[in-house]
CSV table of C-alpha atoms and ligand atoms in Angstrom, one decimal:
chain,number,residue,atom,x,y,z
A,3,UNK,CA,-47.3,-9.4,-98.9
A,4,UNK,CA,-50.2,-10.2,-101.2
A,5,UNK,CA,-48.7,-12.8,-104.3
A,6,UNK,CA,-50.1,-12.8,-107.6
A,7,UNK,CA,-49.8,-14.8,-110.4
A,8,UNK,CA,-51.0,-14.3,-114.1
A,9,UNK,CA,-50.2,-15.6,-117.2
A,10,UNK,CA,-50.1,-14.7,-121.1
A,11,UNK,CA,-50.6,-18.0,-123.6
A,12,UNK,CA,-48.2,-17.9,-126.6
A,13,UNK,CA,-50.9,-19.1,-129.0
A,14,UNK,CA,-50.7,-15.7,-131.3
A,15,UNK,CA,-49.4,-12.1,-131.1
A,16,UNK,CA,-50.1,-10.1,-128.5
A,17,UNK,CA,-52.7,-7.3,-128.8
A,18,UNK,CA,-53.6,-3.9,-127.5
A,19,UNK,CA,-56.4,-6.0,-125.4
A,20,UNK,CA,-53.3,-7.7,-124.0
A,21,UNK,CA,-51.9,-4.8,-123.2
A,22,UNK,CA,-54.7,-2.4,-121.6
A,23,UNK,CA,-56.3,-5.1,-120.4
A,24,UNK,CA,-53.7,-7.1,-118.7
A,25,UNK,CA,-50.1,-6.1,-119.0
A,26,UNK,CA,-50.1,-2.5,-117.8
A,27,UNK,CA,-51.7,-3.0,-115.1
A,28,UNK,CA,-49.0,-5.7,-113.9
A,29,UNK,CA,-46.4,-3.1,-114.8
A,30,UNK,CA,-48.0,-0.1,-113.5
A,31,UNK,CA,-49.8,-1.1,-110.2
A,32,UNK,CA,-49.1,-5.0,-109.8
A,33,UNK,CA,-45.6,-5.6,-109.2
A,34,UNK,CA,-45.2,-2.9,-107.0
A,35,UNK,CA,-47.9,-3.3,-104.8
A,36,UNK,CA,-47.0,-7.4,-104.7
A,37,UNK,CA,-45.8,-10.4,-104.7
A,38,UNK,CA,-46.1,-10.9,-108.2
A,39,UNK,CA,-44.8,-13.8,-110.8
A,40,UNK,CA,-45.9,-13.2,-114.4
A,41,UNK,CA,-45.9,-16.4,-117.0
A,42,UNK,CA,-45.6,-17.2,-120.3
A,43,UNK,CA,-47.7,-20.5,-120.2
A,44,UNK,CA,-46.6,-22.1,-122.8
A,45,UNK,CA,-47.6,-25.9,-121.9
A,46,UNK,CA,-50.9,-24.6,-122.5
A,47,UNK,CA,-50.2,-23.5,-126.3
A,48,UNK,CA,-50.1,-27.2,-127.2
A,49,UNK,CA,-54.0,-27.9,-126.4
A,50,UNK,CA,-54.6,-27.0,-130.2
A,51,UNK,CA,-53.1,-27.9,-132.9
A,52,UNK,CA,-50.1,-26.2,-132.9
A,53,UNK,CA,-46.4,-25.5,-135.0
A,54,UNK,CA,-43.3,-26.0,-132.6
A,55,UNK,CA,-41.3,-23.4,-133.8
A,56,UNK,CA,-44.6,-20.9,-134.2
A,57,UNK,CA,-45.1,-21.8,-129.9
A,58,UNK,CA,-40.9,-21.5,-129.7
A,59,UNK,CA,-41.4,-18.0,-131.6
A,60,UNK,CA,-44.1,-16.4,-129.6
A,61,UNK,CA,-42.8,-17.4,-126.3
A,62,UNK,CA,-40.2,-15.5,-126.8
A,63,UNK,CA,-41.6,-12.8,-128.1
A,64,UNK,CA,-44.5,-12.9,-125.6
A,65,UNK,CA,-41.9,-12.8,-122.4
A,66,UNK,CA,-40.2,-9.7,-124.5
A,67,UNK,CA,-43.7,-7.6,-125.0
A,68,UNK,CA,-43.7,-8.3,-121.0
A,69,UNK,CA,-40.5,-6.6,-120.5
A,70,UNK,CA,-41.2,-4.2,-123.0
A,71,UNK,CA,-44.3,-2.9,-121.6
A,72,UNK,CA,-42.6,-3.0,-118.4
A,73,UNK,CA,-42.8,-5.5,-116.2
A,74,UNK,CA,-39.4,-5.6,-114.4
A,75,UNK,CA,-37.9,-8.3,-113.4
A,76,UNK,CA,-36.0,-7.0,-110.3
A,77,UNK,CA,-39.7,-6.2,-109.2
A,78,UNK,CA,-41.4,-9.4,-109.8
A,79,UNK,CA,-40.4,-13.1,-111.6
A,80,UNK,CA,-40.9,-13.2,-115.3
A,81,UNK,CA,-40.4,-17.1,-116.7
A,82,UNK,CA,-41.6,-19.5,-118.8
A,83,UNK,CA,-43.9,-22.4,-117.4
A,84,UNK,CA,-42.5,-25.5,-119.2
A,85,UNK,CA,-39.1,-24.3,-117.6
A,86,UNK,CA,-40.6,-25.0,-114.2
A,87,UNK,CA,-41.4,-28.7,-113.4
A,88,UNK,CA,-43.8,-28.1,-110.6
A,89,UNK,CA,-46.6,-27.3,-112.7
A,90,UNK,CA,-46.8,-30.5,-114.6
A,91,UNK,CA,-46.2,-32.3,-111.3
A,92,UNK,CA,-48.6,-30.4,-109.8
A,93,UNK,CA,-51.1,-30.4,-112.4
A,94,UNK,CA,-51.4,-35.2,-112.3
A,95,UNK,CA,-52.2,-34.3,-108.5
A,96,UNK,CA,-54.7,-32.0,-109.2
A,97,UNK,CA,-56.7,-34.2,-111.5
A,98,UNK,CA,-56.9,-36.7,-109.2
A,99,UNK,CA,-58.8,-34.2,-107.3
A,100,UNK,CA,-60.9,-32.8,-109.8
A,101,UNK,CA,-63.8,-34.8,-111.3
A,102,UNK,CA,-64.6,-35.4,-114.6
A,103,UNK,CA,-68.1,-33.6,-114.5
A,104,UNK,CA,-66.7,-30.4,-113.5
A,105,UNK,CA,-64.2,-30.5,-116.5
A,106,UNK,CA,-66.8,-30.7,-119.1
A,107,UNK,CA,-68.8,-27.8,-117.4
A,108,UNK,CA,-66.1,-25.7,-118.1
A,109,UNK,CA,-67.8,-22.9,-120.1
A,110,UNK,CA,-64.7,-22.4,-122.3
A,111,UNK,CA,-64.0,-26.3,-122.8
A,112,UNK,CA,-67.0,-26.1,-124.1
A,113,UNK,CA,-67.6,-23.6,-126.9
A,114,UNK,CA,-64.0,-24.9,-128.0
A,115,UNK,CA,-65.1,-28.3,-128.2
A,116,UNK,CA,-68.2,-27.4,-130.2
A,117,UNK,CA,-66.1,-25.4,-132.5
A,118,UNK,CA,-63.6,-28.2,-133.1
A,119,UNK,CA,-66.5,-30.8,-133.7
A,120,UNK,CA,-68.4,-28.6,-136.2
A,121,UNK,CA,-64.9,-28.6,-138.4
A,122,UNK,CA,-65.0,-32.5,-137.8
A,123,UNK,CA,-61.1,-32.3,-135.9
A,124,UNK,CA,-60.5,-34.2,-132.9
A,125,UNK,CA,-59.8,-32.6,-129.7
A,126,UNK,CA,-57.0,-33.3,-127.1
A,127,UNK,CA,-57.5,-34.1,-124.3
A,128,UNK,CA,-55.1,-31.7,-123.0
A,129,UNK,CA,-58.3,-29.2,-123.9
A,130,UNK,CA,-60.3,-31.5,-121.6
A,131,UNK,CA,-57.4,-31.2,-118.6
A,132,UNK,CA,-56.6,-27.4,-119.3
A,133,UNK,CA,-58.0,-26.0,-116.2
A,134,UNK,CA,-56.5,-28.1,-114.2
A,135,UNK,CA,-52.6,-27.3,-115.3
A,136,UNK,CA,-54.0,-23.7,-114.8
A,137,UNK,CA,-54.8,-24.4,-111.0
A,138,UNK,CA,-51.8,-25.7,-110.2
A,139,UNK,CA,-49.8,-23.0,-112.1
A,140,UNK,CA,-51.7,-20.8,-109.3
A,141,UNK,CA,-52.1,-23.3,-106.5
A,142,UNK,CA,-48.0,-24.2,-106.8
A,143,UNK,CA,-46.9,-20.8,-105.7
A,144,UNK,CA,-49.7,-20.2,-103.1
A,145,UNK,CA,-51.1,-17.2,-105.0
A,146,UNK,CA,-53.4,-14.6,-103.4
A,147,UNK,CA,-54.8,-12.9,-106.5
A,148,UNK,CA,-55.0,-13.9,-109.8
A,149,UNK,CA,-55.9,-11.1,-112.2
A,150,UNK,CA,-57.5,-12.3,-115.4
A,151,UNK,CA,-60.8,-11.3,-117.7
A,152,UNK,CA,-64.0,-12.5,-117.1
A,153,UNK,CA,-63.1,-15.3,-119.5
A,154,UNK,CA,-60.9,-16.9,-117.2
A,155,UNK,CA,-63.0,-16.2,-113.9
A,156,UNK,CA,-64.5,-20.0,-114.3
A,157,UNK,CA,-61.0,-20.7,-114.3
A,158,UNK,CA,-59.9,-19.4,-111.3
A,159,UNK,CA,-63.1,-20.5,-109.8
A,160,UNK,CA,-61.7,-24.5,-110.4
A,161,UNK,CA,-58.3,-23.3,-109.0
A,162,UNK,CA,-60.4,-22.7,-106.0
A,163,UNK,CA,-62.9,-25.1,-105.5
A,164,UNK,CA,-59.8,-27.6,-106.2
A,165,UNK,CA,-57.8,-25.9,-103.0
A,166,UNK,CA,-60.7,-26.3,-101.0
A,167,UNK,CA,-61.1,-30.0,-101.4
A,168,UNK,CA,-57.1,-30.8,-101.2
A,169,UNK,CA,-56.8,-28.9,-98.1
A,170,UNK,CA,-59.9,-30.9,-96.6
A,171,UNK,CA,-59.1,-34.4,-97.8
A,172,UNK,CA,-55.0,-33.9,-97.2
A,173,UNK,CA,-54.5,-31.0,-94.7
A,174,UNK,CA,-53.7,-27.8,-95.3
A,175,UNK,CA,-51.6,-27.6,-98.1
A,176,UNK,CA,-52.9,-24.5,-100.4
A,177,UNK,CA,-53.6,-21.0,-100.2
A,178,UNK,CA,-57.1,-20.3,-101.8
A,179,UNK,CA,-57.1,-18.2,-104.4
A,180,UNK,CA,-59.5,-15.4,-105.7
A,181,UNK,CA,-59.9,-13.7,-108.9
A,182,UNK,CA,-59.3,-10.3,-109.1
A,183,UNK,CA,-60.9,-8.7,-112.2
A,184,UNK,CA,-59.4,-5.8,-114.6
A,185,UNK,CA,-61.2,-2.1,-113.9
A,186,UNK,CA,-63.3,-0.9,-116.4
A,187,UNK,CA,-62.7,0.6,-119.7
A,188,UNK,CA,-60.0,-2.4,-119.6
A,189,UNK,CA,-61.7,-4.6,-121.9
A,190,UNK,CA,-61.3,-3.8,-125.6
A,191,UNK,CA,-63.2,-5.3,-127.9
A,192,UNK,CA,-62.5,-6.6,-131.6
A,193,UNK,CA,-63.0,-3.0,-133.8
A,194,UNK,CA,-64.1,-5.5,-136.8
A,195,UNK,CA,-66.8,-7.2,-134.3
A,196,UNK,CA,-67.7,-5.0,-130.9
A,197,UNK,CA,-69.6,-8.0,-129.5
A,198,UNK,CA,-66.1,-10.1,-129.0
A,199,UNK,CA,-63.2,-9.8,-127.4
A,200,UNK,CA,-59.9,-8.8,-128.8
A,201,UNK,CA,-58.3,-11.5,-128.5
A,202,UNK,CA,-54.9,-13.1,-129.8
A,203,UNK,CA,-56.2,-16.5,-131.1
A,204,UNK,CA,-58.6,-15.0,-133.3
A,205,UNK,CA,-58.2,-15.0,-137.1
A,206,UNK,CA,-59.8,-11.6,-138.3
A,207,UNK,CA,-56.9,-9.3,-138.3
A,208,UNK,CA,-58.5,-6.2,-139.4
A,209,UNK,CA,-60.2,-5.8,-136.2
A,210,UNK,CA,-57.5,-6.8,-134.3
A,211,UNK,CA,-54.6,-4.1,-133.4
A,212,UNK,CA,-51.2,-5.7,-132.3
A,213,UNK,CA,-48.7,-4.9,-130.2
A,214,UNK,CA,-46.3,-4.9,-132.6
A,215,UNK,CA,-47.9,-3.1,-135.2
A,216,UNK,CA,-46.4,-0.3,-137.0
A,217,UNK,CA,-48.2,3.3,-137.0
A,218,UNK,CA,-49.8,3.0,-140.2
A,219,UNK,CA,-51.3,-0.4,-139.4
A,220,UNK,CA,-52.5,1.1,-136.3
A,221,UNK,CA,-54.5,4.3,-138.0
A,222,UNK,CA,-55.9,1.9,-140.7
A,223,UNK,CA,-57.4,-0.3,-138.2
A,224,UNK,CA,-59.0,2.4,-136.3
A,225,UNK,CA,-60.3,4.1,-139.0
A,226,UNK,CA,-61.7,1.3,-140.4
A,227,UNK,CA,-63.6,0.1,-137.1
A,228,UNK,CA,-67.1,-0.5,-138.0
A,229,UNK,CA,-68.9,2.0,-135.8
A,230,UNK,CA,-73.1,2.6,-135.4
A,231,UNK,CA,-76.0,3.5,-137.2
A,232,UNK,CA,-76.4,7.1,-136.1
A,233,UNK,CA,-74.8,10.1,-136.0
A,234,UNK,CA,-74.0,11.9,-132.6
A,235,UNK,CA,-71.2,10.5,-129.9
A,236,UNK,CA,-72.6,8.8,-127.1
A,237,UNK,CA,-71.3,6.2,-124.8
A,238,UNK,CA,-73.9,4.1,-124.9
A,239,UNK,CA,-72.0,0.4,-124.7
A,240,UNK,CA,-75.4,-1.8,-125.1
A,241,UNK,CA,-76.8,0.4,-128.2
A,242,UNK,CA,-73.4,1.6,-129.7
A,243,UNK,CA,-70.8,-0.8,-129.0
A,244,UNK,CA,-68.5,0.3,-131.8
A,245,UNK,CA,-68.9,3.8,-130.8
A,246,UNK,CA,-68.3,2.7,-126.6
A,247,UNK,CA,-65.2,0.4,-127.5
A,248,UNK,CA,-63.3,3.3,-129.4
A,249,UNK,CA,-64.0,5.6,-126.2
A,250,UNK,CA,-63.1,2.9,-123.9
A,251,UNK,CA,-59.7,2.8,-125.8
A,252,UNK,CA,-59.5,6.0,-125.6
A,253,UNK,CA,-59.8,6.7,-122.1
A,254,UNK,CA,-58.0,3.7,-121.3
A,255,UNK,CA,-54.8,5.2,-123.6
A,256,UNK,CA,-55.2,8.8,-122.2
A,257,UNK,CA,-56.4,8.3,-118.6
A,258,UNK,CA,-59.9,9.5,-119.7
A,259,UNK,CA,-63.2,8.4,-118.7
A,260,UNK,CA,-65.9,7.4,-121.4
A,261,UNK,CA,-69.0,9.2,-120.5
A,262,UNK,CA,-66.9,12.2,-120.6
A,263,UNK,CA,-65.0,12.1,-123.7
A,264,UNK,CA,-68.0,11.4,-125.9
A,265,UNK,CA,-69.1,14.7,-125.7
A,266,UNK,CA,-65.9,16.2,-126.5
A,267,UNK,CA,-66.8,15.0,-130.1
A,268,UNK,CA,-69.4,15.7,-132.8
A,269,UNK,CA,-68.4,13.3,-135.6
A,270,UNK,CA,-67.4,9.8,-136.0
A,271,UNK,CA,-63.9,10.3,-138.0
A,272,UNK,CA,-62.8,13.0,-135.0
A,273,UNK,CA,-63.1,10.0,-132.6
A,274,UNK,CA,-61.7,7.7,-135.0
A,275,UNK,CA,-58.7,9.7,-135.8
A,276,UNK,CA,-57.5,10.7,-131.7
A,277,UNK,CA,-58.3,7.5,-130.9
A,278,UNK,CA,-55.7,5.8,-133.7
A,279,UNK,CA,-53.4,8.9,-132.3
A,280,UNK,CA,-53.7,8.2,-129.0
A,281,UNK,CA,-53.2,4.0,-129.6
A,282,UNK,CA,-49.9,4.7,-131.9
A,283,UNK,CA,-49.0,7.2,-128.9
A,284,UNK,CA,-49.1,4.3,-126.2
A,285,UNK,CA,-47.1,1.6,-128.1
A,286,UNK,CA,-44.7,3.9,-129.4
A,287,UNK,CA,-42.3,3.4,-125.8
A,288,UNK,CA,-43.5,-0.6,-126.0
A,289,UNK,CA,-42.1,-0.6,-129.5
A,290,UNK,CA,-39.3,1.1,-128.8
A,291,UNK,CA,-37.9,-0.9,-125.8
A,292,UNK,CA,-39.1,-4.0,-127.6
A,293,UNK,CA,-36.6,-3.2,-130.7
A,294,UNK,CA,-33.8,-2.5,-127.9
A,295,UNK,CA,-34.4,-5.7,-126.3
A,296,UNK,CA,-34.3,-7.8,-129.2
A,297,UNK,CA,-30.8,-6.0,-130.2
A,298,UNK,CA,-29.9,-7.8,-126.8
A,299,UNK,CA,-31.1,-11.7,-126.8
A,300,UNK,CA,-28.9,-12.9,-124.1
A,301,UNK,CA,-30.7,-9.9,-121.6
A,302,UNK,CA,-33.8,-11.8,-122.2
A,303,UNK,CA,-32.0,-15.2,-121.6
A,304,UNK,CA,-30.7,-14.1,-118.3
A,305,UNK,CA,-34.0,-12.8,-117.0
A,306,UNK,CA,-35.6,-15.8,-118.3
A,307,UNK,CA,-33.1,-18.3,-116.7
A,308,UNK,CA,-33.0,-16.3,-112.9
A,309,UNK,CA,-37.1,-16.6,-113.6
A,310,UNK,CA,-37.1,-20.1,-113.3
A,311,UNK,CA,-34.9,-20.1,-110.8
A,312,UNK,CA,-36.6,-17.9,-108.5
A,313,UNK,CA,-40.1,-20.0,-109.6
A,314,UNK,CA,-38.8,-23.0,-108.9
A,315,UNK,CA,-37.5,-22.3,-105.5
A,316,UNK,CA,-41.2,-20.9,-104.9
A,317,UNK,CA,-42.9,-23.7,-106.1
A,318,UNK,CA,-41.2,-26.7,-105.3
A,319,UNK,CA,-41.6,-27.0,-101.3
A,320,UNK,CA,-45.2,-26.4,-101.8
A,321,UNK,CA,-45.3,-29.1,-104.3
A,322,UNK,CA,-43.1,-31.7,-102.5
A,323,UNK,CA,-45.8,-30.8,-99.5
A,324,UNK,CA,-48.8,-32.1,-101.7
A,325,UNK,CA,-46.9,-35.1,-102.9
A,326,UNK,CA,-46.8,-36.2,-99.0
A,327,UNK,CA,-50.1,-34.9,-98.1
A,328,UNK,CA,-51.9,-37.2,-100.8
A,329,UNK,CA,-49.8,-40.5,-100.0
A,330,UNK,CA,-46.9,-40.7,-101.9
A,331,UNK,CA,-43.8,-42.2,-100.7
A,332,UNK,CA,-40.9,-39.5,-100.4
A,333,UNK,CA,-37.9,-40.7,-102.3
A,334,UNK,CA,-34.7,-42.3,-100.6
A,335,UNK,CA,-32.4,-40.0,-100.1
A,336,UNK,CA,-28.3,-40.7,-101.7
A,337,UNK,CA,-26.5,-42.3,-98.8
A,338,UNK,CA,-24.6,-39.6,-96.7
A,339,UNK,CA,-21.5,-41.9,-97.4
A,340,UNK,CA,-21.6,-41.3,-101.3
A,341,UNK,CA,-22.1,-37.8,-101.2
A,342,UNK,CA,-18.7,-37.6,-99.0
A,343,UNK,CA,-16.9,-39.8,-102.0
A,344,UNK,CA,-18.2,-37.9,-104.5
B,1180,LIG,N1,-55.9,-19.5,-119.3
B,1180,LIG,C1,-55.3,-18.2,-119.4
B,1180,LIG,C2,-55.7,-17.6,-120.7
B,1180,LIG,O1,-56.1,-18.3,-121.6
B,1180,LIG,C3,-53.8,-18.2,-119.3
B,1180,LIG,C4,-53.4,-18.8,-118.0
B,1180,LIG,C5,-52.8,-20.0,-117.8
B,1180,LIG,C6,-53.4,-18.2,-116.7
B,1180,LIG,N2,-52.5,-20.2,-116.5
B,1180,LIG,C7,-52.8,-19.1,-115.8
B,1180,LIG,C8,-53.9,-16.9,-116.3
B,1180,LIG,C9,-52.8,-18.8,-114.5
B,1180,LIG,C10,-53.8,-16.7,-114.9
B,1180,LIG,C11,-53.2,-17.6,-114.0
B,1180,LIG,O2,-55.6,-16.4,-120.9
């Protein structure tokens, strides 16, 4: 059976990009279909200046919003990554694989860097080596498909390049990986600025509608989404982006297509206001089942604890096969004698 692997980065809430975008389709199609072992990737929280307890907080509630929007874990593993050793053991392998050229191509590495420069901060390095934990979150459990955004693609593109090479230097020791991309009308955009994503790290709230946020939140945002110069409802996403990303929620919230809905209207605020309807509509049963869970912490705690479990038992052959294959001595094991004593 196919595996997959994906993971959600506790470095703010969780939005409704998250969610149509990502989440549902783990829920709805993914975990059925697969293999699959969802992740809250918290190790790679601390590459930015970061609070402990805010990175403690939304790891929890990150691997809730997953259970919530129903990923299940007698389907798949749910866990968290820092609970599972393999990836950081994996992850010093791997960069003695990968070069330091291809690291500071990273596209992302990049505008980051740039960013933190222009506000005169320093940058981790862990920024610099990010990639590289991601590769052998994917590598370590021999994933088939990885689906991410086309903002991680470069990513997974490493993950691969870097199985390549191991395999050829070491022997066979990974299963190369391939990216498999979200359909379309999957990517929402910020309602504040159409040209960017939605995503959780950003700061400009108004544009951005969370999981977690109530009704009235919700409508407010929507209805406030800057939209086009012009008057009629087309789905044009080059020329109107506002106007193509509400339709895209839309149809992504009602199982509609784009082209098709735009000329169910004639004005602006009717879009605006089915569209908020249709949003509040979808996280309503996410919101719901989120509440429930949180009445019931030690649920969580037990899903989170067989997670690891199950992870580690997945990861850790392949990982003790790559600590031979590159020339490290395999530990002594306890004398047979003491183990009978003990
Ligand atoms: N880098 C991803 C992001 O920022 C999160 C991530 C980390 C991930 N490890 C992963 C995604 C492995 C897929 C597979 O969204």
């Amino acid at each position: 059976m196919t595996r997959v692997f994906s993971g959600v980065k506790p470095t703010g809430h969780l939005t409704l990009g998250n969610y149509l975008g990502a989440m549902r389709r783990w829920a709805e199609v993914d975990q059925h279909r697969s293999e699959a072992l969802f992740c809250v990737v918290d190790l790679h929280a601390l590459t930015v200046a970061h609070d402990p307890a805010r990175v403690r907080r939304l790891s929890r509630q990150a691997a809730t919003l997953l259970l919530a929007a129903g990923v299940d874990p007698r389907l798949c593993t749910v866990f968290v990554q820092s609970h599972v050793d393999e990836h950081a053991r994996l992850s010093y392998l791997l960069e003695c694989v990968a070069t330091d050229g291809e690291m500071r191509r990273m596209i992302q590495y990049k505008e980051k860097a740039a960013r933190e420069r222009e506000r005169g901060g320093s940058l981790r390095l862990s920024l610099l080596t990010y990639p590289v934990l991601m590769a052998a979150d994917i590598l370590a459990y021999n994933a088939d498909e990885v689906p991410v955004g086309d903002d991680q693609a470069q990513h997974v593109e490493l993950a691969r390049d870097l199985a390549v090479r191991f395999n050829q230097r070491y022997g066979h020791t990974f299963v190369v990986p391939r990216a498999t991309p979200p359909q379309v009308a999957a990517r929402v955009m910020n309602l504040q600025d159409p040209a960017s994503k939605m995503g959780k790290s950003d700061d400009s709230g108004p544009g951005i509608v969370y999981l977690l946020d109530e009704p009235d939140a919700v409508r407010r945002k929507v209805m406030r989404a800057v939209t086009d110069s012009g008057r009629e409802v087309e789905y044009d996403p080059e020329g109107r982006p506002g106007i193509a990303n509400l339709l895209e929620i839309l149809a992504a919230c009602t199982n509609g297509n784009p082209e098709s809905l735009a000329s169910v209207y004639e004005s602006y605020g009717a879009l605006k206001k089915d569209t908020a309807d249709a949003v509040v509509e979808v996280l309503r049963p996410v919101q719901a089942r989120h509440r429930e869970l949180c009445a019931d912490p030690a649920y969580v705690e037990g899903v989170l604890r067989d997670g690891a479990e199950k992870a580690r038992a997945m990861a850790r052959p392949t990982v003790d096969t790559a600590y031979r294959a590159i020339g490290l001595l395999p530990p002594v094991p306890e004398p047979a004698a003491l183990n009978a004593v003990s």
